[in-house]
mmCIF file with all atom_site columns, C-alpha atoms in Angstrom:
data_model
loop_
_atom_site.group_PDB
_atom_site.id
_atom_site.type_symbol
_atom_site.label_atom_id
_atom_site.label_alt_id
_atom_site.label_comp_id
_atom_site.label_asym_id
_atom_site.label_entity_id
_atom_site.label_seq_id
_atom_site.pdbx_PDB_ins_code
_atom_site.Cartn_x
_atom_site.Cartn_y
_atom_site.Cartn_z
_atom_site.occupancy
_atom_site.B_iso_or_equiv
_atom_site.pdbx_formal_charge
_atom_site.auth_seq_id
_atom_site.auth_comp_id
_atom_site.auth_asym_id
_atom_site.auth_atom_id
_atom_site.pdbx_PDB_model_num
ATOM 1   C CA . UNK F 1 1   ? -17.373 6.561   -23.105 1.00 59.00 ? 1   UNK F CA 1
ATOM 2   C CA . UNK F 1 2   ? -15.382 4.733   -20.717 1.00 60.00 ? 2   UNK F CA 1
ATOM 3   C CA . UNK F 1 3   ? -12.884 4.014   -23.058 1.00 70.00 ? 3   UNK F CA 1
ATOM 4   C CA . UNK F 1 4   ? -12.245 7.551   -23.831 1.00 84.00 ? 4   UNK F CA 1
ATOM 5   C CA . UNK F 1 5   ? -11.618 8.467   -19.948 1.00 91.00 ? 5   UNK F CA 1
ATOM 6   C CA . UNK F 1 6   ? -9.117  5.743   -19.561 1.00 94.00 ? 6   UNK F CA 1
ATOM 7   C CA . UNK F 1 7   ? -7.622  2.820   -21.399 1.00 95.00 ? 7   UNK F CA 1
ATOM 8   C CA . UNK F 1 8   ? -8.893  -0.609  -19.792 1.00 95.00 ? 8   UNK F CA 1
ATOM 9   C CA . UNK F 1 9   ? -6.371  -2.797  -22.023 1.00 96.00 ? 9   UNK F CA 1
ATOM 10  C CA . UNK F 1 10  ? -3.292  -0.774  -20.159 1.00 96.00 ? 10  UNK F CA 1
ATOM 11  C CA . UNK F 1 11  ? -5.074  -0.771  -17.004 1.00 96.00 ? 11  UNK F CA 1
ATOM 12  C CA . UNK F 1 12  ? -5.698  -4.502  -17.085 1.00 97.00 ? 12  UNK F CA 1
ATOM 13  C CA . UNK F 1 13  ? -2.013  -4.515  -18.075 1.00 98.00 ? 13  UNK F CA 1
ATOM 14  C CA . UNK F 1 14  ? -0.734  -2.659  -15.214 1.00 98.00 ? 14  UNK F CA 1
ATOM 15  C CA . UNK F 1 15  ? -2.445  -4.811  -13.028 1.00 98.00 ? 15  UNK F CA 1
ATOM 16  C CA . UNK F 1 16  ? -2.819  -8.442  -14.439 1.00 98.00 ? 16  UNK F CA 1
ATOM 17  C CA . UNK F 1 17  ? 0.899   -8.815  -16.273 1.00 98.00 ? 17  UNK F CA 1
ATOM 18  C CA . UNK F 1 18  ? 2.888   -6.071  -14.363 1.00 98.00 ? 18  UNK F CA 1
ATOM 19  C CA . UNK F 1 19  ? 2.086   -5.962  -10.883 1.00 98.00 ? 19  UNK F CA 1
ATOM 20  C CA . UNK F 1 20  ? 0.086   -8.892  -10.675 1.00 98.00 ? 20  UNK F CA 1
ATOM 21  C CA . UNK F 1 21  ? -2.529  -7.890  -8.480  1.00 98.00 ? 21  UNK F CA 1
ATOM 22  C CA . UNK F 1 22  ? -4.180  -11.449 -8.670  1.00 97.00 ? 22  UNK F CA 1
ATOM 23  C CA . UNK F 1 23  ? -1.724  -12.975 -6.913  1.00 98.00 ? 23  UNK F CA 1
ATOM 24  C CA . UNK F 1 24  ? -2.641  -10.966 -3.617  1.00 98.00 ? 24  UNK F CA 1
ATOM 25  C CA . UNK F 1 25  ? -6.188  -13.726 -3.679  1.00 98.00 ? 25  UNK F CA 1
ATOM 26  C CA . UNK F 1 26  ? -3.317  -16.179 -2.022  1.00 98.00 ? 26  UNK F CA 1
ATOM 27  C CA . UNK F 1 27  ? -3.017  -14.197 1.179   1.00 98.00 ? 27  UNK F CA 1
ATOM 28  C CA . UNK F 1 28  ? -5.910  -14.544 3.531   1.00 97.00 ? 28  UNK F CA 1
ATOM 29  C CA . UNK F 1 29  ? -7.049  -10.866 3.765   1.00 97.00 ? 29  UNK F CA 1
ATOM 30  C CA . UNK F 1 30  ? -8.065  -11.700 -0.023  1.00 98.00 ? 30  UNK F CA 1
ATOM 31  C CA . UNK F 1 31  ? -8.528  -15.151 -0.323  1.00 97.00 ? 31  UNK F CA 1
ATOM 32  C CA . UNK F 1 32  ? -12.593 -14.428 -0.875  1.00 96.00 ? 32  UNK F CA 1
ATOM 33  C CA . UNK F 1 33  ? -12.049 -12.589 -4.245  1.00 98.00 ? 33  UNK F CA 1
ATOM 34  C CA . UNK F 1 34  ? -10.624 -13.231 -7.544  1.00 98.00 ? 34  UNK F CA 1
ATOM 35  C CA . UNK F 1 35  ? -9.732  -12.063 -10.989 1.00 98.00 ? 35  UNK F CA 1
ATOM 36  C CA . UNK F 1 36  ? -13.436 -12.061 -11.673 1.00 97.00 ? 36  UNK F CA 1
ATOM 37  C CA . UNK F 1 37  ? -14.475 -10.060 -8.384  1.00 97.00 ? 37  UNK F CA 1
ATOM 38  C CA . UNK F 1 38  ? -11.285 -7.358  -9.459  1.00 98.00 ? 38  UNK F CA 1
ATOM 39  C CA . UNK F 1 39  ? -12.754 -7.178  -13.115 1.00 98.00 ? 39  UNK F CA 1
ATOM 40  C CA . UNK F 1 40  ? -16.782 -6.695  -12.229 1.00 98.00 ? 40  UNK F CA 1
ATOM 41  C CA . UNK F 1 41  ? -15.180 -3.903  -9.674  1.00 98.00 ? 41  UNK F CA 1
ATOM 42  C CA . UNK F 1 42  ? -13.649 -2.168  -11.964 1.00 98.00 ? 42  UNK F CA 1
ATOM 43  C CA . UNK F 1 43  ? -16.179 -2.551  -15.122 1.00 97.00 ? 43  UNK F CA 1
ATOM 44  C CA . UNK F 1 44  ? -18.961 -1.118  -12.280 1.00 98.00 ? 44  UNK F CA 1
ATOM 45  C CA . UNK F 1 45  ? -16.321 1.776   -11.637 1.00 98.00 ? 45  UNK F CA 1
ATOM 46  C CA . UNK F 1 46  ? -15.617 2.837   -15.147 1.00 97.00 ? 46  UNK F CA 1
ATOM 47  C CA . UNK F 1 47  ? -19.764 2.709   -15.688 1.00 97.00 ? 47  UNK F CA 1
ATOM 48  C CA . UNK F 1 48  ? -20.315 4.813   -13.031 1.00 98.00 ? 48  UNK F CA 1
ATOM 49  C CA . UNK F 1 49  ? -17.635 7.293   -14.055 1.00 98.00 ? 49  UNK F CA 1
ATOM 50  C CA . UNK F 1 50  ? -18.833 7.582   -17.307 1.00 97.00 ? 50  UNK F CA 1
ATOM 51  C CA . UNK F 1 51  ? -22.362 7.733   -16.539 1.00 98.00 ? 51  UNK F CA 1
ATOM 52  C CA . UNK F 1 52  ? -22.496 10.044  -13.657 1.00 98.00 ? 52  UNK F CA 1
ATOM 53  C CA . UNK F 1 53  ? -19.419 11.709  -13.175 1.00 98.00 ? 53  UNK F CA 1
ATOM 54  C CA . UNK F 1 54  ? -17.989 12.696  -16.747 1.00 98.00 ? 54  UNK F CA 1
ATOM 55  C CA . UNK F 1 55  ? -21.185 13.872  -18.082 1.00 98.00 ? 55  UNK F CA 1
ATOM 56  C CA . UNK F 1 56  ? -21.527 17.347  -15.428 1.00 98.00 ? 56  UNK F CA 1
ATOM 57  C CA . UNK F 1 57  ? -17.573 17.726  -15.572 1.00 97.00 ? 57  UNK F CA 1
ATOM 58  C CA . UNK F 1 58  ? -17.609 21.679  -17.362 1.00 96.00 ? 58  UNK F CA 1
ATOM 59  C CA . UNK F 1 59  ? -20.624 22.186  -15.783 1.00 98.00 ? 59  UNK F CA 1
ATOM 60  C CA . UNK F 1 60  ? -19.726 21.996  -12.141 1.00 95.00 ? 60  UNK F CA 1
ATOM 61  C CA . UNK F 1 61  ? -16.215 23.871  -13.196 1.00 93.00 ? 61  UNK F CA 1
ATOM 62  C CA . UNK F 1 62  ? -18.479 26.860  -14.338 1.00 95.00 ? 62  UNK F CA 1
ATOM 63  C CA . UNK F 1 63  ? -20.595 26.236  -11.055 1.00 95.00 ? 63  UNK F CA 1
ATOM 64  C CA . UNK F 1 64  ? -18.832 25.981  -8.253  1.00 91.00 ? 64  UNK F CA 1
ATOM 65  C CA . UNK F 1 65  ? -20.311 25.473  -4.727  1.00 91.00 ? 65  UNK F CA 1
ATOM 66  C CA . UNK F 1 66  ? -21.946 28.165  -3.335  1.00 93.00 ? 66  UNK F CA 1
ATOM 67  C CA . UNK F 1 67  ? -22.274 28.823  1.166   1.00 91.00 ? 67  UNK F CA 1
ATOM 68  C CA . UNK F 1 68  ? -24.804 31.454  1.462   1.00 94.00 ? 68  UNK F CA 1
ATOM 69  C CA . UNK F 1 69  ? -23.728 31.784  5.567   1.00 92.00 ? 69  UNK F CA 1
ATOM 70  C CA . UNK F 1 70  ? -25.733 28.541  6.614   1.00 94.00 ? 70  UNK F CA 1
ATOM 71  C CA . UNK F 1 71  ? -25.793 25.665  3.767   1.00 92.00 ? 71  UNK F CA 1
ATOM 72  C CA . UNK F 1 72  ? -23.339 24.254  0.816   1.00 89.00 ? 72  UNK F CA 1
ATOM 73  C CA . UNK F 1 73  ? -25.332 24.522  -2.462  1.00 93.00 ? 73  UNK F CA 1
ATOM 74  C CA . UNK F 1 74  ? -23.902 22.191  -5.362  1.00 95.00 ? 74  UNK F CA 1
ATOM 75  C CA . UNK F 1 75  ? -25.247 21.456  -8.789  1.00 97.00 ? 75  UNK F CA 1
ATOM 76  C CA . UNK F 1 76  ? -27.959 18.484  -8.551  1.00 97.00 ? 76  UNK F CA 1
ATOM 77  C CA . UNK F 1 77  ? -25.731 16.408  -10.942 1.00 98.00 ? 77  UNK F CA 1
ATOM 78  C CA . UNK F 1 78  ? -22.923 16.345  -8.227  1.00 97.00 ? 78  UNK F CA 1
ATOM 79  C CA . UNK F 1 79  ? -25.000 14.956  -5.480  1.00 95.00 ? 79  UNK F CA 1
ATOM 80  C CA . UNK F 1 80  ? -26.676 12.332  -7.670  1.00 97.00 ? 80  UNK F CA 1
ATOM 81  C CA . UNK F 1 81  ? -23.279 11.271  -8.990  1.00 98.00 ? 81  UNK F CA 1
ATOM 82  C CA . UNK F 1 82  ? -22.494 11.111  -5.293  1.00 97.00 ? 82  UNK F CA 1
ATOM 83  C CA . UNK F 1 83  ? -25.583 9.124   -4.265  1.00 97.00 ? 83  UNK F CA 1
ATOM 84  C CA . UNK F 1 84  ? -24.629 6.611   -7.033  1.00 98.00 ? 84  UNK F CA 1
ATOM 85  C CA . UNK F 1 85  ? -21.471 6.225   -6.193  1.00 98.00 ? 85  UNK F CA 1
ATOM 86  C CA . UNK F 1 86  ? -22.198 5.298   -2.134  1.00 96.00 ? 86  UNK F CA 1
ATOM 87  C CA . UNK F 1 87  ? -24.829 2.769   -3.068  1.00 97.00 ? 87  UNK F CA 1
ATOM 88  C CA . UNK F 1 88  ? -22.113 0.878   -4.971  1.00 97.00 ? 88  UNK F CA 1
ATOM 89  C CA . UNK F 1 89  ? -19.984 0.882   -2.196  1.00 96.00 ? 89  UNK F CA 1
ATOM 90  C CA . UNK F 1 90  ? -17.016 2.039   -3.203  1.00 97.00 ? 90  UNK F CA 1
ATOM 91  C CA . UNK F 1 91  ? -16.267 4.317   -0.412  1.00 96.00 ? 91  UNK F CA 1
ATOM 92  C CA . UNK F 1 92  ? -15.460 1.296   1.502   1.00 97.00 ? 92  UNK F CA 1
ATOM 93  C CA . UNK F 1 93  ? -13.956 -0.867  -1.318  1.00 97.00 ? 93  UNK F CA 1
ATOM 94  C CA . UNK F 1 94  ? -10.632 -1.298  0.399   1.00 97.00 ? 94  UNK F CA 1
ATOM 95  C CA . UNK F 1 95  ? -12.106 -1.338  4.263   1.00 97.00 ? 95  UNK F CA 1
ATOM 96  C CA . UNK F 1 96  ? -12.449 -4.071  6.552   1.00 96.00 ? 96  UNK F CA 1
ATOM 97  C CA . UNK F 1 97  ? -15.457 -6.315  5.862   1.00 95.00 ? 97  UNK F CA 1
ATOM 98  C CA . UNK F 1 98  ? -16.419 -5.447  9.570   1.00 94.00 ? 98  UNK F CA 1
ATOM 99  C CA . UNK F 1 99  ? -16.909 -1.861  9.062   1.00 93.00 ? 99  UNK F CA 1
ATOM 100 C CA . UNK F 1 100 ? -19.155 -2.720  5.546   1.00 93.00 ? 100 UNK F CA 1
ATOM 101 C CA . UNK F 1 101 ? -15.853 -2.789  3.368   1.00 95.00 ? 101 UNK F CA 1
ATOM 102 C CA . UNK F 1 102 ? -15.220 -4.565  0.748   1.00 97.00 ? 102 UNK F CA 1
ATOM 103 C CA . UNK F 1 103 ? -11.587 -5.385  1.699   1.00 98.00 ? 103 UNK F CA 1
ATOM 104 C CA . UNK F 1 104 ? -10.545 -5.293  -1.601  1.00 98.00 ? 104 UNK F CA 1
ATOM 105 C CA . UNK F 1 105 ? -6.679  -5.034  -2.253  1.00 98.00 ? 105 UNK F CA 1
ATOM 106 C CA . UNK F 1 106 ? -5.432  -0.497  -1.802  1.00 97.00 ? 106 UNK F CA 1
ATOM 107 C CA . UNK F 1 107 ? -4.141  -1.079  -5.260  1.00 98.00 ? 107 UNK F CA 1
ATOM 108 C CA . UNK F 1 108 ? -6.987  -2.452  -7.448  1.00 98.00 ? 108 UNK F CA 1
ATOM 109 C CA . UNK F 1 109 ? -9.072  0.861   -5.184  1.00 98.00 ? 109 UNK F CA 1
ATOM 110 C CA . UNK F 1 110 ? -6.621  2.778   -6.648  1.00 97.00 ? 110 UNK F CA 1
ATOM 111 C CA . UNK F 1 111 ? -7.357  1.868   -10.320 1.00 98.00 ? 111 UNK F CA 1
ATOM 112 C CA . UNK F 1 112 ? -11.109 1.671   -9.618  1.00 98.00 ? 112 UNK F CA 1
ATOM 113 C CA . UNK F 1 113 ? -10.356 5.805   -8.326  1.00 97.00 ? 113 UNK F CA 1
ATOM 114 C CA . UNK F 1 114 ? -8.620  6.657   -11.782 1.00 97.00 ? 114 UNK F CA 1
ATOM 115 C CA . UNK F 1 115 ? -11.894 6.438   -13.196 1.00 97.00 ? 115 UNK F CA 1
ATOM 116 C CA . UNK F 1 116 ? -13.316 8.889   -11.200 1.00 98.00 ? 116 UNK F CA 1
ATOM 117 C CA . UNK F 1 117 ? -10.557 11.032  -11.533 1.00 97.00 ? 117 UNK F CA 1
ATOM 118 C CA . UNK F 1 118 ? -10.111 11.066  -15.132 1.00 97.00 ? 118 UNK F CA 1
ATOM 119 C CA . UNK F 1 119 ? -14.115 11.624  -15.587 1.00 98.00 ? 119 UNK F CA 1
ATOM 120 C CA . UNK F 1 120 ? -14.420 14.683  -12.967 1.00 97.00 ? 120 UNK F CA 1
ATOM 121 C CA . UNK F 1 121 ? -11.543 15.653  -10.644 1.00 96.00 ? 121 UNK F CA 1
ATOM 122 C CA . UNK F 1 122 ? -13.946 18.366  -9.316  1.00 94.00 ? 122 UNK F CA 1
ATOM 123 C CA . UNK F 1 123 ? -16.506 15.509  -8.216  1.00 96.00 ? 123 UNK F CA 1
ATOM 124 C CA . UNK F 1 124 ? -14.181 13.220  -7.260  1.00 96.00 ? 124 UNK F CA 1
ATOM 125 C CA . UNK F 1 125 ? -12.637 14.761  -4.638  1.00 94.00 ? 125 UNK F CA 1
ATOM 126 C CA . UNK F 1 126 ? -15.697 14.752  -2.545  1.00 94.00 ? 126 UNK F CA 1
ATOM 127 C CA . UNK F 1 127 ? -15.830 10.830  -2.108  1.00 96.00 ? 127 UNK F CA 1
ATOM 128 C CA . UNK F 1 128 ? -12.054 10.743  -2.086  1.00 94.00 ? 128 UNK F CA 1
ATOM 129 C CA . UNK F 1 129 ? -11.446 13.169  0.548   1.00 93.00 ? 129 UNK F CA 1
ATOM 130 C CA . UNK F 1 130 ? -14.284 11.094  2.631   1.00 95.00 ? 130 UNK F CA 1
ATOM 131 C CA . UNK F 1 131 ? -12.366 7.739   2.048   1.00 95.00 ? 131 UNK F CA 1
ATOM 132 C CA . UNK F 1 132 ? -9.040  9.532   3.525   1.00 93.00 ? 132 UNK F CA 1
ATOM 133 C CA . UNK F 1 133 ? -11.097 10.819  6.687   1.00 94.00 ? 133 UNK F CA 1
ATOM 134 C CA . UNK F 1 134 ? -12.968 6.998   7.278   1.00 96.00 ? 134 UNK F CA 1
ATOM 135 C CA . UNK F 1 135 ? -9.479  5.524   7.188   1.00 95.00 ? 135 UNK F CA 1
ATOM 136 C CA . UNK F 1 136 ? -8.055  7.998   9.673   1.00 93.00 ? 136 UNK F CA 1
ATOM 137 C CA . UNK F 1 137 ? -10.830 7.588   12.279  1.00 96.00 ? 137 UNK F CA 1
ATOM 138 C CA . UNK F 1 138 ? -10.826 3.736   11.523  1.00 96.00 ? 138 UNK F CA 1
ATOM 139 C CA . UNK F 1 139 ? -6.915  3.748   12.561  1.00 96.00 ? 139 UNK F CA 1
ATOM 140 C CA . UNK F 1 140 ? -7.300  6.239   15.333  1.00 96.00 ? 140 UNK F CA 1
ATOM 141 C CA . UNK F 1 141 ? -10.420 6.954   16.266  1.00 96.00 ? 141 UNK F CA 1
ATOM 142 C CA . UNK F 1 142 ? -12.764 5.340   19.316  1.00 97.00 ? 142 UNK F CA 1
ATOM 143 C CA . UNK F 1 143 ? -15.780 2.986   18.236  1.00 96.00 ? 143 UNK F CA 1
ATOM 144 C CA . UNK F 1 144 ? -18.023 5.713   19.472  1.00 97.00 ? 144 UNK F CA 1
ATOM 145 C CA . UNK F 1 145 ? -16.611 8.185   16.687  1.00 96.00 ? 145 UNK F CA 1
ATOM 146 C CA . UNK F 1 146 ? -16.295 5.127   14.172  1.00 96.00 ? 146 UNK F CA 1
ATOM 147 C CA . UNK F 1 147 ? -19.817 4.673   15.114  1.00 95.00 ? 147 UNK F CA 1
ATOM 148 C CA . UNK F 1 148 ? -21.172 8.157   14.603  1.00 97.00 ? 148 UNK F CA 1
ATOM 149 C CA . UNK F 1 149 ? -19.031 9.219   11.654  1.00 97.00 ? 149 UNK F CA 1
ATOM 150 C CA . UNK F 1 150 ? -17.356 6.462   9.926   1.00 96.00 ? 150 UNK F CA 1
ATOM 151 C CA . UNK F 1 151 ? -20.311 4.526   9.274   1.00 95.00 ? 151 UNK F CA 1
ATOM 152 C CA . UNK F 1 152 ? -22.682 7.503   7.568   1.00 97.00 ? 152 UNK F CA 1
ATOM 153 C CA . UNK F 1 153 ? -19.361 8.364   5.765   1.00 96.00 ? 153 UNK F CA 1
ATOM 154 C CA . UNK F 1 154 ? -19.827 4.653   4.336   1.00 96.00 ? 154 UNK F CA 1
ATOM 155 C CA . UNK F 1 155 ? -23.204 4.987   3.680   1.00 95.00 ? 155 UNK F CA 1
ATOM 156 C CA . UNK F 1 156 ? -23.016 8.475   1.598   1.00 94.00 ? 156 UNK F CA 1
ATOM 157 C CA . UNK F 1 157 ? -24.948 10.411  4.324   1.00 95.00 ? 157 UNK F CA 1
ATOM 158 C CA . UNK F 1 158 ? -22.150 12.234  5.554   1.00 94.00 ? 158 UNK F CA 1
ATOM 159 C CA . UNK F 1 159 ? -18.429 13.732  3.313   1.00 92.00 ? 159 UNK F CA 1
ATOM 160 C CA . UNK F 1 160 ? -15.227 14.423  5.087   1.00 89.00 ? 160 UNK F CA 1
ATOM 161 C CA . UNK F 1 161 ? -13.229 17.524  3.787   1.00 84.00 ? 161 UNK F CA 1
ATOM 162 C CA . UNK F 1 162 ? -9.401  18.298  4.083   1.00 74.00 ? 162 UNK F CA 1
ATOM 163 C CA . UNK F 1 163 ? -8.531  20.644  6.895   1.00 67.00 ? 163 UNK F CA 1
ATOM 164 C CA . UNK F 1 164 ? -4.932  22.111  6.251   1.00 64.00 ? 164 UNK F CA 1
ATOM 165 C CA . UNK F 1 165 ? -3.496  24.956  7.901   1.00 65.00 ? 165 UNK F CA 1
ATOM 166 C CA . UNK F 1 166 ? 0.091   26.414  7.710   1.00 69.00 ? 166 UNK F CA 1
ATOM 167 C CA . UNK F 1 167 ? 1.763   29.017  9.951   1.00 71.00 ? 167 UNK F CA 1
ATOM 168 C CA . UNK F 1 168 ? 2.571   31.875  7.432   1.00 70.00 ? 168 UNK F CA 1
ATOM 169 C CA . UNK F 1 169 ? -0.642  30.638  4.806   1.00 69.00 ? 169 UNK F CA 1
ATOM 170 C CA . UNK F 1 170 ? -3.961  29.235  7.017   1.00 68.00 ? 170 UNK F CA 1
ATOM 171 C CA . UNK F 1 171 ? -5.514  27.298  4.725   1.00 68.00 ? 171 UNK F CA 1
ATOM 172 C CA . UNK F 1 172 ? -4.490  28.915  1.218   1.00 70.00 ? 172 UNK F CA 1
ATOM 173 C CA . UNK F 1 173 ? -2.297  26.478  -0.657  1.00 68.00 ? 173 UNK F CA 1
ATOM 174 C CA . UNK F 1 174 ? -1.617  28.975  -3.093  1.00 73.00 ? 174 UNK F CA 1
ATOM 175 C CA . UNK F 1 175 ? 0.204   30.903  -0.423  1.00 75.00 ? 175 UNK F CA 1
ATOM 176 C CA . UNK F 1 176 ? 2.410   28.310  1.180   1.00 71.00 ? 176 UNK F CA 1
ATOM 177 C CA . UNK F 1 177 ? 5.557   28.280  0.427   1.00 73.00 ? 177 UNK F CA 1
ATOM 178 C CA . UNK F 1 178 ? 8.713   25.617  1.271   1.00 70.00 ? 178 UNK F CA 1
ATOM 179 C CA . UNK F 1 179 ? 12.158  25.862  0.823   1.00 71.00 ? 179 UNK F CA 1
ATOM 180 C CA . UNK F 1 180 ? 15.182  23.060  0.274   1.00 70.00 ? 180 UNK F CA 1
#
């Protein structure tokens, strides 16, 4: 199945002959991994993808979350998919080994992601969204908010969310509009 989300042999090529990521092991922020670490990461992410997020993909399209004035309500599949996902620890794949990370190198997290993404956008976005918020309160925020919020974002218990908001539009991206 994973094969039919995304090809691993151009993948592998991207990263092994094109950009080669492997050489980033010589700098010290990497010098604990190598080719094999990179590979089991990204054979656990397309396993995941195809186990637990591809499978529910038309199904939580034709379900989307429901707020009923006090709680979120989401198809069962999308929180176990979720679950999975934070026990492998790829929410902190590219973080500092100090805050639980596994201070991989941004781009192989990036390639690990495509899985995700090409299995369920939908689903995706939840843990995505989350890494975007850890990273901006691990750049800017105090330990006491890295504490309280960072750190269950790490462990699944808590998701960030985008919060966007434009003059003429609040938060409707279908209604903003630019101009050159």
């Amino acid at each position: 199945m994973s094969e039919q989300l995304l090809s691993r042999r151009d993948l592998d090529f991207l990263l092994y002959e094109w950009l080669d990521v492997e050489s980033l092991t010589q700098r010290p922020r990497y010098a604990e991994h190598a080719r094999d670490t990179f590979d089991a990461v990204l054979d656990l992410s397309a396993e995941i993808a195809a186990k637990h997020f591809a499978p529910h993909n038309k199904k939580a399209d034709a379900n989307e979350p429901q707020f009923d004035g006090e709680r979120v309500s989401i198809i069962p599949e999308v929180g176990e998919a979720l679950a999975v996902f934070a026990k492998s620890g790829l929410i902190a794949s590219s973080m500092d080994n100090e805050v639980g990370g596994m201070q991989l190198p941004a781009v192989l997290t990036n390639a690990c992601f495509a899985w995700f993404q090409a299995a369920n956008v939908g689903t995706s976005g939840y843990p995505f969204l989350t890494v975007a918020n850890a990273n901006l309160l691990l750049t800017y925020g105090s330990e006491q908010q890295i504490d309280a919020y960072v750190r269950p974002m790490i462990e699944g218990r808590f998701f960030g969310t985008m919060c966007l908001s434009e003059p003429q539009a609040g938060s409707s991206l279908a209604d903003i509009t630019t101009r050159a």
